[in-house]
Amino acid sequence: MCNAHTPADASLNNDRRAFLRLATVGAGALMLASALPTADIHAAPAPKPANDLNPQQALARLMEGNSRYAEGVTKRHDFMSEREALVSGQNPFAAVLGCADSRIAPEYAFDTGRGDLFAVRVAGNFVTNDGLASLEYAVAVLGTPLIMVLGHDSCGAISAGVKAVKDNAKFPGKIQGLADALKPSVNKVLKAPGDLLENAIAQNVIDTVAQLKRQSSLLGDALAKGTLQIVGGIYKLHSGKVELIG
Ligand SMILES: [Zn+2]
């Protein structure tokens, strides 16, 4: 039985392994895992063994990828060669909470392939309930060791937050809610020296990192165990470089 896994078997085993990992983070999840059959659980290999990293290794790999990207020496990412492994599951080595801005594509910016980055994107890269749930899934179920909150210069969403604070600007549709969500970070730097938009972009990343650490017991547990690191970065449009902040 053990020698004749189909991709479907492998996927099932990966799902089971993921559920069992989740079982370590809460009683409710433990009940979920205990409801699963245990007779046929095999330790399926990680789809991408090179992604099995600790938080420090993951951050180093992420920044090395960004250096390659900024210098124009990115690797060739051949989906054909990794497609079969990724049918059975995923083990991304980093999650990125980034802006939806079309110029900030995390997979490109860090020179990563499929199955490497778990990307959560929303204009203004701030914490939403669904975004947080997605990051909790990456950490608690997929075992992702690193979250990077990635802001960028000239961010239109943060600019809307600045206008909402300074000019009491009103925006159509749901955009007003997004601008309002960014107001607290803008207010913190309203009287700081330097460029208000740049300061607000950096403050929003710092605040988002703090919120992720504070608002989620799942992420907090992983941080306490040393299996997770949460960092902030700013993507520079001109150079393509990501600068760590916070
Ligand atoms: Zn943006």
Coordinates of N, CA and C and ligand atoms in Angstrom, one line a residue:
M1 N 0.8 -1.2 0.0 CA 0.0 0.0 0.0 C 0.9 1.3 0.0
C2 N 2.0 1.2 0.8 CA 2.8 2.4 0.9 C 3.5 2.8 -0.3
N3 N 3.8 1.7 -1.1 CA 4.7 2.0 -2.3 C 3.9 2.5 -3.5
A4 N 2.6 2.5 -3.5 CA 1.9 2.8 -4.7 C 1.0 4.0 -4.5
H5 N 1.6 5.1 -4.1 CA 0.8 6.3 -3.9 C 0.4 6.9 -5.3
T6 N -0.8 7.2 -5.4 CA -1.2 8.1 -6.6 C -1.1 9.5 -6.1
P7 N -1.1 10.4 -7.0 CA -1.1 11.9 -6.6 C -2.2 12.2 -5.7
A8 N -3.4 11.5 -5.9 CA -4.5 11.8 -5.0 C -4.2 11.3 -3.6
D9 N -3.5 10.1 -3.5 CA -3.1 9.6 -2.1 C -2.2 10.6 -1.5
A10 N -1.2 11.1 -2.3 CA -0.2 12.0 -1.7 C -0.9 13.3 -1.2
S11 N -1.9 13.8 -2.0 CA -2.6 15.0 -1.7 C -3.3 14.8 -0.4
L12 N -4.0 13.6 -0.3 CA -4.7 13.3 1.0 C -3.8 13.2 2.2
N13 N -2.7 12.6 2.0 CA -1.7 12.5 3.1 C -1.2 13.9 3.5
N14 N -0.9 14.7 2.5 CA -0.5 16.1 2.8 C -1.6 16.8 3.6
D15 N -2.8 16.6 3.2 CA -3.9 17.3 3.9 C -4.0 16.8 5.3
R16 N -3.8 15.5 5.5 CA -3.8 14.9 6.8 C -2.7 15.5 7.7
R17 N -1.5 15.5 7.1 CA -0.3 16.1 7.8 C -0.6 17.5 8.2
A18 N -1.2 18.3 7.3 CA -1.5 19.7 7.5 C -2.5 19.8 8.7
F19 N -3.6 18.9 8.7 CA -4.5 19.0 9.7 C -3.9 18.6 11.1
L20 N -3.0 17.6 11.0 CA -2.3 17.2 12.3 C -1.5 18.4 12.8
R21 N -0.8 19.1 11.9 CA 0.0 20.3 12.3 C -0.9 21.3 13.0
L22 N -2.1 21.5 12.4 CA -3.1 22.5 12.9 C -3.5 22.0 14.3
A23 N -3.6 20.7 14.5 CA -4.0 20.2 15.8 C -3.2 20.7 17.0
T24 N -2.0 21.1 16.7 CA -1.1 21.5 17.8 C -1.4 22.9 18.3
V25 N -2.3 23.6 17.6 CA -2.5 25.0 17.9 C -3.8 25.3 18.6
G26 N -4.7 24.4 18.8 CA -5.9 24.7 19.5 C -6.8 23.5 19.8
A27 N -7.6 23.6 20.8 CA -8.4 22.5 21.2 C -9.4 22.2 20.1
G28 N -10.0 23.2 19.5 CA -11.0 23.0 18.4 C -10.4 22.3 17.3
A29 N -9.2 22.7 16.9 CA -8.5 22.0 15.8 C -8.1 20.6 16.2
L30 N -7.8 20.4 17.5 CA -7.5 19.0 17.9 C -8.7 18.1 17.7
M31 N -9.9 18.6 18.0 CA -11.1 17.8 17.8 C -11.2 17.5 16.3
L32 N -10.9 18.4 15.5 CA -11.0 18.2 14.1 C -10.0 17.1 13.6
A33 N -8.8 17.2 14.1 CA -7.8 16.2 13.7 C -8.2 14.8 14.3
S34 N -8.7 14.8 15.5 CA -9.0 13.5 16.1 C -10.1 12.8 15.4
A35 N -10.9 13.5 14.6 CA -12.0 12.9 13.8 C -11.5 12.2 12.6
L36 N -10.2 12.5 12.2 CA -9.7 11.9 11.0 C -9.2 10.5 11.3
P37 N -9.3 9.6 10.3 CA -8.8 8.2 10.5 C -7.3 8.3 10.6
T38 N -6.7 7.5 11.5 CA -5.3 7.5 11.7 C -4.6 6.3 11.2
A39 N -5.3 5.2 10.7 CA -4.7 4.0 10.4 C -3.7 4.1 9.2
D40 N -4.0 5.0 8.3 CA -3.3 5.0 7.0 C -2.5 6.3 6.8
I41 N -2.0 6.9 7.9 CA -1.3 8.2 7.8 C 0.1 7.9 7.5
H42 N 0.6 8.4 6.4 CA 2.1 8.3 6.0 C 2.7 9.7 6.1
A43 N 3.9 9.7 6.4 CA 4.6 11.0 6.3 C 5.0 11.3 4.9
A44 N 4.2 12.1 4.2 CA 4.4 12.4 2.8 C 5.6 13.4 2.7
P45 N 6.4 13.3 1.7 CA 7.5 14.2 1.6 C 7.0 15.6 1.3
A46 N 7.8 16.6 1.7 CA 7.4 18.0 1.4 C 7.5 18.2 -0.1
P47 N 6.5 18.9 -0.7 CA 6.5 19.1 -2.2 C 7.8 19.7 -2.6
K48 N 8.3 20.7 -1.9 CA 9.5 21.4 -2.2 C 10.5 21.3 -1.0
P49 N 11.3 20.3 -0.9 CA 12.2 20.1 0.2 C 13.1 21.4 0.5
A50 N 13.4 22.1 -0.5 CA 14.3 23.3 -0.4 C 13.6 24.4 0.4
N51 N 12.2 24.3 0.5 CA 11.4 25.3 1.3 C 11.3 25.0 2.7
D52 N 11.9 23.9 3.2 CA 11.9 23.5 4.6 C 12.9 24.3 5.4
L53 N 12.6 25.5 5.7 CA 13.6 26.4 6.3 C 13.1 26.9 7.7
N54 N 14.1 27.4 8.5 CA 13.7 28.1 9.7 C 13.4 29.6 9.3
P55 N 12.9 30.4 10.3 CA 12.5 31.8 9.9 C 13.7 32.6 9.4
Q56 N 14.9 32.4 10.0 CA 16.1 33.2 9.6 C 16.5 32.8 8.2
Q57 N 16.5 31.5 7.9 CA 16.9 31.0 6.6 C 15.9 31.5 5.6
A58 N 14.6 31.5 5.9 CA 13.6 32.0 5.0 C 13.8 33.4 4.7
L59 N 14.1 34.3 5.6 CA 14.3 35.7 5.4 C 15.6 35.9 4.5
A60 N 16.6 35.1 4.8 CA 17.8 35.2 4.0 C 17.6 34.9 2.5
R61 N 16.8 33.8 2.3 CA 16.5 33.4 1.0 C 15.6 34.4 0.3
L62 N 14.7 35.0 1.0 CA 13.8 36.0 0.4 C 14.6 37.2 -0.1
M63 N 15.6 37.7 0.8 CA 16.3 38.9 0.5 C 17.4 38.6 -0.6
E64 N 17.9 37.4 -0.7 CA 18.8 37.0 -1.8 C 18.0 37.0 -3.1
G65 N 16.8 36.5 -3.1 CA 16.0 36.6 -4.3 C 15.7 38.0 -4.7
N66 N 15.5 38.9 -3.8 CA 15.2 40.3 -4.1 C 16.5 40.9 -4.7
S67 N 17.6 40.5 -4.2 CA 18.9 41.1 -4.8 C 19.0 40.6 -6.2
R68 N 18.8 39.4 -6.5 CA 18.8 38.9 -7.9 C 17.9 39.7 -8.8
Y69 N 16.7 39.8 -8.3 CA 15.6 40.6 -9.0 C 16.1 42.0 -9.3
A70 N 16.6 42.7 -8.3 CA 17.0 44.1 -8.5 C 18.2 44.2 -9.4
E71 N 19.0 43.2 -9.4 CA 20.2 43.2 -10.3 C 20.0 42.6 -11.7
G72 N 18.8 42.1 -11.9 CA 18.4 41.6 -13.3 C 19.0 40.3 -13.6
V73 N 19.3 39.5 -12.5 CA 19.9 38.1 -12.7 C 19.0 37.0 -12.1
T74 N 17.7 37.1 -12.4 CA 16.7 36.2 -11.9 C 16.9 34.8 -12.4
K75 N 16.5 33.8 -11.7 CA 16.6 32.4 -12.1 C 15.5 32.1 -13.1
R76 N 15.7 31.0 -13.9 CA 14.6 30.5 -14.8 C 13.7 29.7 -13.9
H77 N 12.4 30.0 -13.9 CA 11.5 29.2 -13.1 C 10.6 28.4 -14.1
D78 N 10.9 27.1 -14.1 CA 10.3 26.2 -15.1 C 9.1 25.4 -14.4
F79 N 7.9 25.8 -14.7 CA 6.8 25.2 -14.1 C 6.7 23.7 -14.5
M80 N 7.1 23.3 -15.7 CA 7.1 21.9 -16.1 C 7.8 21.0 -15.1
S81 N 8.9 21.5 -14.6 CA 9.7 20.6 -13.7 C 9.2 20.4 -12.3
E82 N 8.4 21.4 -11.9 CA 7.9 21.3 -10.5 C 6.4 21.1 -10.4
R83 N 5.7 21.0 -11.6 CA 4.3 20.9 -11.5 C 3.8 19.6 -10.8
E84 N 4.5 18.5 -11.1 CA 4.0 17.3 -10.5 C 4.1 17.3 -9.0
A85 N 5.2 17.8 -8.4 CA 5.4 17.9 -7.0 C 4.3 18.8 -6.4
L86 N 4.0 19.8 -7.1 CA 3.0 20.7 -6.5 C 1.6 20.3 -6.6
V87 N 1.3 19.2 -7.3 CA 0.0 18.6 -7.3 C -0.3 18.1 -5.9
S88 N 0.7 17.5 -5.2 CA 0.4 16.9 -4.0 C 0.3 17.8 -2.8
G89 N 0.6 19.1 -2.9 CA 0.5 20.0 -1.8 C 1.3 21.2 -2.0
Q90 N 1.5 21.9 -0.9 CA 2.4 23.1 -1.0 C 3.1 23.4 0.4
N91 N 4.3 23.8 0.3 CA 5.0 24.2 1.6 C 5.8 25.5 1.3
P92 N 5.1 26.6 1.1 CA 5.8 27.9 0.8 C 6.7 28.3 1.9
F93 N 7.8 28.9 1.6 CA 8.8 29.2 2.7 C 8.5 30.6 3.2
A94 N 7.7 31.4 2.6 CA 7.3 32.7 3.1 C 5.9 33.1 2.7
A95 N 5.3 33.9 3.5 CA 4.0 34.5 3.2 C 4.3 36.0 3.1
V96 N 3.6 36.7 2.1 CA 3.8 38.1 2.0 C 2.4 38.8 2.0
L97 N 2.3 39.7 2.9 CA 1.1 40.6 2.9 C 1.5 41.9 2.2
G98 N 1.1 41.9 0.9 CA 1.5 43.0 0.1 C 0.4 43.8 -0.5
C99 N 0.7 45.0 -1.1 CA -0.3 45.8 -1.7 C -0.7 45.2 -3.0
A100 N -2.0 45.5 -3.4 CA -2.5 44.9 -4.7 C -1.9 45.6 -5.9
D101 N -1.2 46.7 -5.7 CA -0.6 47.5 -6.8 C 0.1 46.6 -7.8
S102 N -0.3 46.8 -9.1 CA 0.2 45.9 -10.2 C 1.7 45.9 -10.4
R103 N 2.4 46.9 -9.8 CA 3.8 47.0 -10.0 C 4.6 46.3 -8.9
I104 N 3.8 45.8 -7.9 CA 4.5 45.1 -6.8 C 4.1 43.6 -6.8
A105 N 4.7 42.8 -7.6 CA 4.4 41.4 -7.7 C 5.4 40.6 -6.9
P106 N 4.9 40.1 -5.7 CA 5.9 39.5 -4.8 C 6.7 38.4 -5.4
E107 N 6.0 37.5 -6.2 CA 6.7 36.4 -6.8 C 7.9 36.9 -7.6
Y108 N 7.7 37.9 -8.4 CA 8.8 38.5 -9.1 C 9.9 39.2 -8.2
A109 N 9.3 40.0 -7.3 CA 10.2 40.8 -6.5 C 11.2 40.0 -5.7
F110 N 10.8 38.8 -5.4 CA 11.7 37.9 -4.6 C 12.3 36.7 -5.4
D111 N 12.1 36.8 -6.7 CA 12.6 35.8 -7.6 C 12.2 34.4 -7.2
T112 N 11.0 34.2 -7.0 CA 10.5 32.9 -6.5 C 9.6 32.2 -7.5
G113 N 9.5 30.9 -7.4 CA 8.7 30.0 -8.3 C 7.4 29.7 -7.7
R114 N 6.6 28.9 -8.3 CA 5.3 28.5 -7.8 C 5.6 27.6 -6.6
G115 N 4.7 27.8 -5.6 CA 4.8 27.0 -4.4 C 5.8 27.6 -3.4
D116 N 6.4 28.7 -3.7 CA 7.4 29.3 -2.8 C 6.8 30.4 -1.9
L117 N 5.9 31.2 -2.4 CA 5.3 32.3 -1.7 C 3.8 32.2 -1.5
F118 N 3.4 32.4 -0.3 CA 1.9 32.5 0.0 C 1.6 34.0 0.0
A119 N 1.0 34.5 -1.1 CA 0.8 35.9 -1.2 C -0.7 36.3 -0.9
V120 N -0.8 37.2 0.1 CA -2.0 37.9 0.4 C -1.9 39.3 0.0
R121 N -2.8 39.8 -0.8 CA -2.7 41.2 -1.3 C -4.0 42.0 -1.1
V122 N -3.8 43.2 -0.7 CA -4.9 44.1 -0.5 C -4.3 45.5 -0.7
A123 N -5.0 46.4 -1.4 CA -4.5 47.7 -1.5 C -4.2 48.3 -0.1
G124 N -3.0 48.8 0.1 CA -2.6 49.4 1.4 C -2.0 48.4 2.3
N125 N -1.9 47.1 1.9 CA -1.3 46.0 2.8 C -1.5 46.2 4.3
F126 N -2.8 46.2 4.6 CA -3.1 46.3 6.1 C -3.9 45.0 6.5
V127 N -4.2 44.9 7.7 CA -4.8 43.7 8.2 C -6.3 43.7 8.1
T128 N -6.8 42.7 7.4 CA -8.3 42.5 7.3 C -8.6 41.1 7.9
N129 N -9.8 40.9 8.2 CA -10.1 39.6 8.8 C -9.8 38.4 7.9
D130 N -10.2 38.5 6.6 CA -9.9 37.4 5.7 C -8.4 37.3 5.4
G131 N -7.7 38.4 5.3 CA -6.3 38.4 5.1 C -5.6 37.7 6.3
L132 N -6.0 38.0 7.5 CA -5.4 37.4 8.6 C -5.7 35.9 8.7
A133 N -6.9 35.5 8.3 CA -7.2 34.1 8.3 C -6.3 33.4 7.2
S134 N -6.1 34.0 6.1 CA -5.2 33.4 5.1 C -3.8 33.2 5.6
L135 N -3.3 34.2 6.4 CA -2.0 34.1 6.9 C -1.9 33.1 8.0
E136 N -3.0 33.0 8.8 CA -3.0 31.9 9.8 C -3.0 30.6 9.2
Y137 N -3.7 30.4 8.1 CA -3.7 29.1 7.3 C -2.2 28.8 6.9
A138 N -1.6 29.8 6.3 CA -0.2 29.6 5.8 C 0.7 29.1 7.0
V139 N 0.6 29.7 8.1 CA 1.5 29.4 9.3 C 1.0 28.1 10.0
A140 N -0.2 28.0 10.3 CA -0.7 26.9 11.2 C -0.9 25.6 10.4
V141 N -1.2 25.7 9.1 CA -1.5 24.5 8.4 C -0.4 24.2 7.4
L142 N 0.2 25.2 6.7 CA 1.2 24.9 5.8 C 2.6 25.0 6.4
G143 N 2.7 25.5 7.6 CA 4.0 25.6 8.3 C 4.9 26.6 7.8
T144 N 4.4 27.7 7.2 CA 5.2 28.8 6.7 C 6.0 29.5 7.8
P145 N 7.3 29.6 7.7 CA 8.1 30.2 8.8 C 8.3 31.7 8.8
L146 N 7.8 32.4 7.8 CA 8.1 33.8 7.7 C 6.9 34.5 7.1
I147 N 6.5 35.7 7.7 CA 5.6 36.6 7.1 C 6.3 37.9 6.9
M148 N 6.2 38.4 5.7 CA 6.7 39.8 5.4 C 5.5 40.7 5.0
V149 N 5.4 41.8 5.8 CA 4.4 42.8 5.4 C 5.2 43.8 4.4
L150 N 4.7 43.9 3.2 CA 5.4 44.6 2.2 C 4.7 45.8 1.7
G151 N 5.2 47.0 2.1 CA 4.7 48.2 1.6 C 5.5 48.7 0.4
H152 N 5.2 49.8 -0.2 CA 6.0 50.3 -1.3 C 5.8 51.8 -1.4
D153 N 6.8 52.4 -2.0 CA 6.7 53.9 -2.2 C 5.6 54.2 -3.2
S154 N 5.2 55.5 -3.2 CA 4.1 56.0 -4.1 C 2.8 55.1 -4.0
C155 N 2.5 54.7 -2.8 CA 1.3 53.8 -2.7 C 0.0 54.6 -2.8
G156 N -0.8 54.3 -3.7 CA -2.1 55.1 -3.9 C -3.0 54.9 -2.8
A157 N -3.1 53.7 -2.2 CA -4.0 53.5 -1.1 C -3.6 54.3 0.2
I158 N -2.3 54.4 0.4 CA -1.8 55.2 1.6 C -2.0 56.6 1.3
S159 N -1.9 57.0 0.0 CA -2.1 58.4 -0.4 C -3.6 58.7 -0.1
A160 N -4.5 57.8 -0.4 CA -5.9 58.0 -0.1 C -6.1 58.2 1.4
G161 N -5.4 57.5 2.2 CA -5.5 57.6 3.6 C -5.0 59.0 4.1
V162 N -3.9 59.4 3.5 CA -3.4 60.8 3.8 C -4.4 61.8 3.4
K163 N -5.0 61.7 2.3 CA -6.0 62.7 1.8 C -7.2 62.7 2.7
A164 N -7.6 61.5 3.2 CA -8.8 61.4 4.1 C -8.5 62.1 5.4
V165 N -7.2 62.0 5.9 CA -6.9 62.7 7.1 C -6.7 64.2 6.9
K166 N -5.9 64.6 5.9 CA -5.5 66.0 5.8 C -6.6 66.8 5.2
D167 N -7.3 66.3 4.2 CA -8.3 67.1 3.5 C -9.7 66.6 3.7
N168 N -9.9 65.7 4.6 CA -11.2 65.1 4.8 C -11.8 64.6 3.5
A169 N -11.0 64.1 2.6 CA -11.4 63.7 1.3 C -12.4 62.5 1.4
K170 N -13.4 62.5 0.5 CA -14.4 61.4 0.4 C -14.2 60.6 -0.9
F171 N -14.3 59.3 -0.8 CA -14.0 58.4 -1.9 C -15.3 57.6 -2.2
P172 N -15.4 57.2 -3.5 CA -16.7 56.5 -3.8 C -16.6 55.0 -3.5
G173 N -17.7 54.4 -3.4 CA -17.8 52.9 -3.2 C -17.2 52.5 -1.9
K174 N -16.5 51.4 -1.9 CA -15.9 50.8 -0.7 C -14.5 51.4 -0.5
I175 N -14.1 52.3 -1.4 CA -12.7 52.9 -1.2 C -12.6 53.7 0.1
Q176 N -13.7 54.3 0.5 CA -13.7 55.1 1.7 C -13.3 54.3 2.9
G177 N -13.9 53.1 3.0 CA -13.5 52.2 4.1 C -12.1 51.8 4.1
L178 N -11.5 51.6 2.9 CA -10.1 51.3 2.9 C -9.2 52.5 3.3
A179 N -9.6 53.7 2.9 CA -8.9 54.9 3.3 C -9.0 55.1 4.8
D180 N -10.2 54.9 5.3 CA -10.4 55.1 6.8 C -9.6 54.1 7.6
A181 N -9.4 52.9 7.0 CA -8.6 51.9 7.8 C -7.1 52.3 7.9
L182 N -6.7 53.1 7.0 CA -5.3 53.5 7.0 C -5.1 54.8 7.8
K183 N -6.1 55.5 8.2 CA -6.0 56.7 8.9 C -5.2 56.7 10.2
P184 N -5.3 55.6 11.0 CA -4.5 55.6 12.3 C -3.0 55.7 12.0
S185 N -2.5 55.0 11.0 CA -1.1 55.1 10.7 C -0.7 56.5 10.2
V186 N -1.6 57.1 9.4 CA -1.3 58.5 8.9 C -1.3 59.4 10.1
N187 N -2.2 59.3 11.0 CA -2.3 60.2 12.1 C -1.0 60.2 13.0
K188 N -0.5 59.0 13.1 CA 0.7 58.9 14.0 C 1.9 59.7 13.4
V189 N 2.0 59.9 12.1 CA 3.1 60.6 11.6 C 2.8 62.0 11.0
L190 N 1.6 62.5 11.3 CA 1.1 63.7 10.7 C 2.0 64.9 11.0
K191 N 2.7 64.9 12.1 CA 3.6 66.0 12.5 C 5.0 65.6 12.5
A192 N 5.3 64.5 11.9 CA 6.7 64.0 11.9 C 7.5 64.8 10.8
P193 N 8.8 65.0 11.0 CA 9.6 65.6 9.9 C 9.7 64.7 8.7
G194 N 9.9 65.3 7.5 CA 10.0 64.5 6.3 C 8.8 64.5 5.5
D195 N 8.7 63.6 4.5 CA 7.6 63.5 3.6 C 6.5 62.7 4.2
L196 N 5.3 63.2 4.3 CA 4.2 62.6 5.0 C 3.8 61.3 4.4
L197 N 3.7 61.2 3.0 CA 3.3 59.9 2.4 C 4.4 58.8 2.7
E198 N 5.6 59.2 2.6 CA 6.7 58.2 2.9 C 6.6 57.7 4.3
N199 N 6.4 58.7 5.2 CA 6.3 58.3 6.6 C 5.1 57.4 6.9
A200 N 4.0 57.8 6.3 CA 2.8 57.0 6.5 C 2.9 55.6 5.9
I201 N 3.6 55.4 4.8 CA 3.8 54.1 4.2 C 4.6 53.2 5.2
A202 N 5.7 53.8 5.7 CA 6.5 53.1 6.7 C 5.7 52.8 8.0
Q203 N 5.0 53.8 8.5 CA 4.2 53.6 9.7 C 3.2 52.5 9.5
N204 N 2.5 52.5 8.4 CA 1.5 51.4 8.1 C 2.1 50.0 8.1
V205 N 3.3 49.9 7.6 CA 4.0 48.6 7.7 C 4.3 48.2 9.1
I206 N 4.8 49.2 9.8 CA 5.2 48.9 11.3 C 3.9 48.5 12.1
D207 N 2.9 49.3 11.8 CA 1.6 49.0 12.6 C 1.0 47.6 12.1
T208 N 1.1 47.3 10.9 CA 0.6 46.0 10.4 C 1.3 44.9 11.0
V209 N 2.7 45.0 11.0 CA 3.5 43.9 11.7 C 3.0 43.8 13.1
A210 N 2.9 44.9 13.8 CA 2.5 44.8 15.3 C 1.1 44.2 15.4
Q211 N 0.2 44.5 14.5 CA -1.2 44.0 14.6 C -1.2 42.5 14.4
L212 N -0.4 42.0 13.4 CA -0.4 40.6 13.2 C 0.2 39.9 14.4
K213 N 1.2 40.5 15.1 CA 1.7 39.8 16.3 C 0.7 39.8 17.4
R214 N -0.1 40.9 17.5 CA -1.0 41.1 18.6 C -2.4 40.4 18.4
Q215 N -2.9 40.4 17.2 CA -4.3 40.1 17.0 C -4.6 38.6 16.8
S216 N -3.5 37.8 16.6 CA -3.8 36.4 16.3 C -3.1 35.5 17.3
S217 N -3.8 34.7 18.0 CA -3.2 33.7 18.9 C -2.4 32.6 18.1
L218 N -3.0 32.3 17.0 CA -2.3 31.3 16.1 C -0.9 31.8 15.8
L219 N -0.8 33.0 15.3 CA 0.5 33.6 14.9 C 1.4 33.8 16.2
G220 N 0.7 34.2 17.3 CA 1.4 34.5 18.5 C 2.1 33.2 19.0
D221 N 1.4 32.1 18.9 CA 1.9 30.8 19.4 C 3.2 30.5 18.6
A222 N 3.1 30.6 17.3 CA 4.2 30.3 16.4 C 5.4 31.2 16.7
L223 N 5.1 32.5 17.0 CA 6.2 33.4 17.3 C 6.9 33.0 18.6
A224 N 6.0 32.6 19.6 CA 6.6 32.2 20.9 C 7.4 30.9 20.8
K225 N 7.1 30.1 19.9 CA 7.8 28.8 19.7 C 9.1 29.0 18.8
G226 N 9.2 30.2 18.2 CA 10.3 30.4 17.4 C 10.2 29.8 16.0
T227 N 9.0 29.4 15.6 CA 8.8 28.8 14.3 C 8.3 29.8 13.3
L228 N 8.1 31.0 13.7 CA 7.6 32.1 12.9 C 8.3 33.4 13.2
Q229 N 8.6 34.1 12.1 CA 9.1 35.5 12.3 C 8.2 36.4 11.4
I230 N 7.9 37.6 11.9 CA 7.1 38.5 11.1 C 8.0 39.8 10.9
V231 N 8.2 40.2 9.7 CA 9.1 41.4 9.4 C 8.3 42.3 8.5
G232 N 8.8 43.5 8.4 CA 8.3 44.5 7.5 C 9.3 45.0 6.5
G233 N 8.8 45.3 5.3 CA 9.7 45.8 4.2 C 9.0 46.8 3.4
I234 N 9.8 47.6 2.7 CA 9.3 48.6 1.8 C 10.0 48.3 0.4
Y235 N 9.1 48.1 -0.6 CA 9.6 47.9 -2.0 C 9.8 49.3 -2.6
K236 N 11.0 49.5 -3.2 CA 11.3 50.7 -3.9 C 11.1 50.6 -5.4
L237 N 10.2 51.3 -5.9 CA 9.8 51.2 -7.3 C 11.0 51.5 -8.2
H238 N 11.8 52.4 -7.9 CA 12.9 52.8 -8.8 C 14.0 51.7 -8.9
S239 N 14.4 51.1 -7.8 CA 15.4 50.1 -7.8 C 15.0 48.7 -7.8
G240 N 13.7 48.5 -7.3 CA 13.3 47.1 -7.2 C 13.7 46.5 -5.9
K241 N 14.5 47.2 -5.1 CA 15.0 46.6 -3.8 C 13.9 46.7 -2.7
V242 N 14.0 45.7 -1.8 CA 13.1 45.7 -0.6 C 14.0 46.1 0.5
E243 N 13.6 47.1 1.3 CA 14.4 47.5 2.5 C 13.6 47.1 3.7
L244 N 14.3 46.4 4.6 CA 13.6 45.9 5.8 C 13.5 47.1 6.8
I245 N 12.3 47.2 7.4 CA 12.1 48.3 8.4 C 11.5 47.7 9.7
G246 N 11.5 48.5 10.7 CA 10.9 48.1 12.0 C 11.9 47.5 13.0
Ligands
ZN1 ZN 0.1 50.4 -2.8

